Amino acid sequence: MMGRIGLMVAAGLALTACASSSLYGPARGPGDSGYIDQRVDPARYVVTFQGNASMDPSLVYEYALLRAAEVTLDSDYGWFYIVSRDQAGAPPRGNPRRHSRYGDYDRYYDSGRYAISLEIVMGYGRRPPKDPNAFDARDLERDLRHLK
């Protein structure tokens, strides 16, 4: 009897851990939440993060930034510059312009889901100074790794 209760408690804890785990990770298929990386050339990528219906757009934007920092570091570069930002969906009511501590972004929804694509160019050495679209990949990854 005690073994069965212990097994049920363990199963419940495992389910709770799964339910509370981060949504950060690669998308498993078309339309799924997660990131997708597309290499354009050796120093240029398009990084997309698709959120689910319950994710705040600022979190989706920060997940896209985190993935851009990881791609930059994995490619042995030190910084990246956001060439363009694209959002999926139709604009919401009200002011769609939002601000995060990492810059402004436009908030768009598609059936309650938000996606952002960042086209980045990566570089070596010091990032361009005083440019709000340029990020030190190591610093940004350190700032955002708690989101994983």
PDB file of C-alpha atoms in Angstrom:
ATOM      1  CA  MET A   1       0.000   0.000   0.000  1.00  0.00           C
ATOM      2  CA  MET A   2       2.751   2.467   0.968  1.00  0.00           C
ATOM      3  CA  GLY A   3       4.647   1.635  -2.231  1.00  0.00           C
ATOM      4  CA  ARG A   4       1.632   2.496  -4.358  1.00  0.00           C
ATOM      5  CA  ILE A   5       1.142   5.850  -2.595  1.00  0.00           C
ATOM      6  CA  GLY A   6       4.832   6.651  -2.974  1.00  0.00           C
ATOM      7  CA  LEU A   7       4.622   5.848  -6.679  1.00  0.00           C
ATOM      8  CA  MET A   8       1.577   8.112  -7.095  1.00  0.00           C
ATOM      9  CA  VAL A   9       3.344  10.963  -5.263  1.00  0.00           C
ATOM     10  CA  ALA A  10       6.439  10.525  -7.432  1.00  0.00           C
ATOM     11  CA  ALA A  11       4.306  10.519 -10.598  1.00  0.00           C
ATOM     12  CA  GLY A  12       2.512  13.670  -9.444  1.00  0.00           C
ATOM     13  CA  LEU A  13       5.816  15.431  -8.768  1.00  0.00           C
ATOM     14  CA  ALA A  14       7.114  14.427 -12.190  1.00  0.00           C
ATOM     15  CA  LEU A  15       4.004  15.824 -13.868  1.00  0.00           C
ATOM     16  CA  THR A  16       4.321  19.062 -11.887  1.00  0.00           C
ATOM     17  CA  ALA A  17       7.959  19.406 -12.961  1.00  0.00           C
ATOM     18  CA  CYS A  18       6.962  18.934 -16.600  1.00  0.00           C
ATOM     19  CA  ALA A  19       4.150  21.463 -16.334  1.00  0.00           C
ATOM     20  CA  SER A  20       6.378  24.101 -14.759  1.00  0.00           C
ATOM     21  CA  SER A  21       9.396  23.582 -17.013  1.00  0.00           C
ATOM     22  CA  SER A  22      10.526  26.324 -19.346  1.00  0.00           C
ATOM     23  CA  LEU A  23       9.052  26.633 -22.792  1.00  0.00           C
ATOM     24  CA  TYR A  24      12.480  27.561 -24.108  1.00  0.00           C
ATOM     25  CA  GLY A  25      13.843  25.051 -26.590  1.00  0.00           C
ATOM     26  CA  PRO A  26      13.714  24.109 -30.251  1.00  0.00           C
ATOM     27  CA  ALA A  27      10.326  23.936 -31.958  1.00  0.00           C
ATOM     28  CA  ARG A  28       9.445  20.277 -32.475  1.00  0.00           C
ATOM     29  CA  GLY A  29       7.377  20.884 -35.586  1.00  0.00           C
ATOM     30  CA  PRO A  30       5.573  23.496 -37.678  1.00  0.00           C
ATOM     31  CA  GLY A  31       3.450  25.790 -35.525  1.00  0.00           C
ATOM     32  CA  ASP A  32       4.928  24.514 -32.251  1.00  0.00           C
ATOM     33  CA  SER A  33       6.328  26.835 -29.610  1.00  0.00           C
ATOM     34  CA  GLY A  34      10.092  27.198 -29.576  1.00  0.00           C
ATOM     35  CA  TYR A  35      12.952  28.490 -31.652  1.00  0.00           C
ATOM     36  CA  ILE A  36      14.084  27.863 -35.215  1.00  0.00           C
ATOM     37  CA  ASP A  37      17.457  29.011 -36.575  1.00  0.00           C
ATOM     38  CA  GLN A  38      18.104  29.597 -40.267  1.00  0.00           C
ATOM     39  CA  ARG A  39      21.676  30.171 -41.399  1.00  0.00           C
ATOM     40  CA  VAL A  40      21.802  32.730 -44.216  1.00  0.00           C
ATOM     41  CA  ASP A  41      25.602  32.821 -44.479  1.00  0.00           C
ATOM     42  CA  PRO A  42      28.445  32.130 -42.017  1.00  0.00           C
ATOM     43  CA  ALA A  43      27.926  35.406 -40.110  1.00  0.00           C
ATOM     44  CA  ARG A  44      24.173  35.910 -40.656  1.00  0.00           C
ATOM     45  CA  TYR A  45      21.199  34.039 -39.181  1.00  0.00           C
ATOM     46  CA  VAL A  46      17.473  34.445 -38.848  1.00  0.00           C
ATOM     47  CA  VAL A  47      16.354  33.358 -35.374  1.00  0.00           C
ATOM     48  CA  THR A  48      12.615  32.897 -34.806  1.00  0.00           C
ATOM     49  CA  PHE A  49      10.820  32.207 -31.554  1.00  0.00           C
ATOM     50  CA  GLN A  50       7.135  31.205 -31.572  1.00  0.00           C
ATOM     51  CA  GLY A  51       5.338  31.578 -28.253  1.00  0.00           C
ATOM     52  CA  ASN A  52       2.207  29.821 -27.124  1.00  0.00           C
ATOM     53  CA  ALA A  53      -1.119  31.520 -26.394  1.00  0.00           C
ATOM     54  CA  SER A  54      -0.277  32.110 -22.722  1.00  0.00           C
ATOM     55  CA  MET A  55       3.177  33.684 -23.222  1.00  0.00           C
ATOM     56  CA  ASP A  56       3.692  37.403 -22.785  1.00  0.00           C
ATOM     57  CA  PRO A  57       5.148  39.019 -25.929  1.00  0.00           C
ATOM     58  CA  SER A  58       8.060  40.490 -23.957  1.00  0.00           C
ATOM     59  CA  LEU A  59       9.076  36.959 -22.909  1.00  0.00           C
ATOM     60  CA  VAL A  60       8.905  35.767 -26.532  1.00  0.00           C
ATOM     61  CA  TYR A  61      11.142  38.694 -27.543  1.00  0.00           C
ATOM     62  CA  GLU A  62      13.642  37.892 -24.777  1.00  0.00           C
ATOM     63  CA  TYR A  63      13.656  34.199 -25.781  1.00  0.00           C
ATOM     64  CA  ALA A  64      14.483  35.264 -29.358  1.00  0.00           C
ATOM     65  CA  LEU A  65      17.306  37.471 -28.032  1.00  0.00           C
ATOM     66  CA  LEU A  66      18.604  34.629 -25.857  1.00  0.00           C
ATOM     67  CA  ARG A  67      18.669  32.285 -28.841  1.00  0.00           C
ATOM     68  CA  ALA A  68      20.445  34.925 -30.960  1.00  0.00           C
ATOM     69  CA  ALA A  69      23.111  35.204 -28.239  1.00  0.00           C
ATOM     70  CA  GLU A  70      23.506  31.403 -28.108  1.00  0.00           C
ATOM     71  CA  VAL A  71      23.815  31.123 -31.900  1.00  0.00           C
ATOM     72  CA  THR A  72      26.423  33.901 -31.837  1.00  0.00           C
ATOM     73  CA  LEU A  73      28.502  32.216 -29.133  1.00  0.00           C
ATOM     74  CA  ASP A  74      28.121  28.756 -30.724  1.00  0.00           C
ATOM     75  CA  SER A  75      29.449  30.263 -33.980  1.00  0.00           C
ATOM     76  CA  ASP A  76      32.518  31.652 -32.131  1.00  0.00           C
ATOM     77  CA  TYR A  77      31.504  35.308 -32.510  1.00  0.00           C
ATOM     78  CA  GLY A  78      31.342  37.855 -29.701  1.00  0.00           C
ATOM     79  CA  TRP A  79      28.467  40.167 -30.605  1.00  0.00           C
ATOM     80  CA  PHE A  80      25.484  40.436 -32.908  1.00  0.00           C
ATOM     81  CA  TYR A  81      23.596  43.237 -34.586  1.00  0.00           C
ATOM     82  CA  ILE A  82      19.850  43.043 -35.272  1.00  0.00           C
ATOM     83  CA  VAL A  83      19.412  43.888 -38.949  1.00  0.00           C
ATOM     84  CA  SER A  84      15.634  43.435 -38.910  1.00  0.00           C
ATOM     85  CA  ARG A  85      12.770  42.342 -36.669  1.00  0.00           C
ATOM     86  CA  ASP A  86       9.607  40.711 -37.981  1.00  0.00           C
ATOM     87  CA  GLN A  87       6.481  39.764 -36.057  1.00  0.00           C
ATOM     88  CA  ALA A  88       3.745  37.328 -37.044  1.00  0.00           C
ATOM     89  CA  GLY A  89       0.032  38.038 -36.842  1.00  0.00           C
ATOM     90  CA  ALA A  90      -2.284  41.012 -36.892  1.00  0.00           C
ATOM     91  CA  PRO A  91      -1.826  44.074 -34.671  1.00  0.00           C
ATOM     92  CA  PRO A  92      -3.744  44.087 -31.390  1.00  0.00           C
ATOM     93  CA  ARG A  93      -6.061  46.868 -30.300  1.00  0.00           C
ATOM     94  CA  GLY A  94      -4.391  49.897 -28.789  1.00  0.00           C
ATOM     95  CA  ASN A  95      -0.762  50.856 -29.099  1.00  0.00           C
ATOM     96  CA  PRO A  96       1.197  47.883 -30.448  1.00  0.00           C
ATOM     97  CA  ARG A  97       4.585  49.482 -29.620  1.00  0.00           C
ATOM     98  CA  ARG A  98       6.132  47.890 -26.535  1.00  0.00           C
ATOM     99  CA  HIS A  99       9.422  48.351 -24.753  1.00  0.00           C
ATOM    100  CA  SER A 100      11.675  45.906 -22.992  1.00  0.00           C
ATOM    101  CA  ARG A 101      14.976  46.634 -21.354  1.00  0.00           C
ATOM    102  CA  TYR A 102      16.587  45.278 -24.536  1.00  0.00           C
ATOM    103  CA  GLY A 103      14.822  47.681 -26.907  1.00  0.00           C
ATOM    104  CA  ASP A 104      11.470  48.334 -28.512  1.00  0.00           C
ATOM    105  CA  TYR A 105       9.448  45.779 -30.410  1.00  0.00           C
ATOM    106  CA  ASP A 106       6.027  45.705 -32.024  1.00  0.00           C
ATOM    107  CA  ARG A 107       3.445  43.428 -30.442  1.00  0.00           C
ATOM    108  CA  TYR A 108       1.482  41.316 -32.889  1.00  0.00           C
ATOM    109  CA  TYR A 109      -0.750  38.335 -32.290  1.00  0.00           C
ATOM    110  CA  ASP A 110      -1.863  35.487 -34.509  1.00  0.00           C
ATOM    111  CA  SER A 111      -4.733  33.568 -32.931  1.00  0.00           C
ATOM    112  CA  GLY A 112      -3.424  34.546 -29.507  1.00  0.00           C
ATOM    113  CA  ARG A 113       0.133  33.473 -30.385  1.00  0.00           C
ATOM    114  CA  TYR A 114       3.099  35.740 -30.857  1.00  0.00           C
ATOM    115  CA  ALA A 115       6.226  35.094 -32.901  1.00  0.00           C
ATOM    116  CA  ILE A 116       9.272  37.205 -33.572  1.00  0.00           C
ATOM    117  CA  SER A 117      12.080  36.721 -36.073  1.00  0.00           C
ATOM    118  CA  LEU A 118      15.410  38.486 -35.674  1.00  0.00           C
ATOM    119  CA  GLU A 119      17.807  38.697 -38.583  1.00  0.00           C
ATOM    120  CA  ILE A 120      21.260  39.043 -37.046  1.00  0.00           C
ATOM    121  CA  VAL A 121      24.767  39.696 -38.312  1.00  0.00           C
ATOM    122  CA  MET A 122      27.541  38.504 -36.009  1.00  0.00           C
ATOM    123  CA  GLY A 123      30.968  39.998 -35.412  1.00  0.00           C
ATOM    124  CA  TYR A 124      34.255  39.599 -33.550  1.00  0.00           C
ATOM    125  CA  GLY A 125      35.846  41.884 -30.994  1.00  0.00           C
ATOM    126  CA  ARG A 126      33.966  44.757 -29.415  1.00  0.00           C
ATOM    127  CA  ARG A 127      30.400  45.425 -30.428  1.00  0.00           C
ATOM    128  CA  PRO A 128      29.525  48.742 -32.083  1.00  0.00           C
ATOM    129  CA  PRO A 129      29.288  51.293 -29.249  1.00  0.00           C
ATOM    130  CA  LYS A 130      26.049  53.059 -28.324  1.00  0.00           C
ATOM    131  CA  ASP A 131      23.978  51.185 -30.885  1.00  0.00           C
ATOM    132  CA  PRO A 132      20.683  49.879 -29.436  1.00  0.00           C
ATOM    133  CA  ASN A 133      20.588  47.090 -32.059  1.00  0.00           C
ATOM    134  CA  ALA A 134      24.033  45.698 -31.163  1.00  0.00           C
ATOM    135  CA  PHE A 135      24.421  43.225 -28.285  1.00  0.00           C
ATOM    136  CA  ASP A 136      27.374  41.607 -26.563  1.00  0.00           C
ATOM    137  CA  ALA A 137      26.374  37.941 -26.830  1.00  0.00           C
ATOM    138  CA  ARG A 138      28.094  36.796 -23.628  1.00  0.00           C
ATOM    139  CA  ASP A 139      26.585  39.587 -21.511  1.00  0.00           C
ATOM    140  CA  LEU A 140      23.107  39.049 -22.955  1.00  0.00           C
ATOM    141  CA  GLU A 141      23.262  35.274 -22.508  1.00  0.00           C
ATOM    142  CA  ARG A 142      24.338  35.767 -18.893  1.00  0.00           C
ATOM    143  CA  ASP A 143      21.464  38.238 -18.304  1.00  0.00           C
ATOM    144  CA  LEU A 144      18.815  35.973 -19.846  1.00  0.00           C
ATOM    145  CA  ARG A 145      19.935  32.435 -19.012  1.00  0.00           C
ATOM    146  CA  HIS A 146      17.549  32.354 -16.039  1.00  0.00           C
ATOM    147  CA  LEU A 147      14.706  32.146 -18.581  1.00  0.00           C
ATOM    148  CA  LYS A 148      15.732  28.631 -19.657  1.00  0.00           C
TER     149      LYS A 148
END
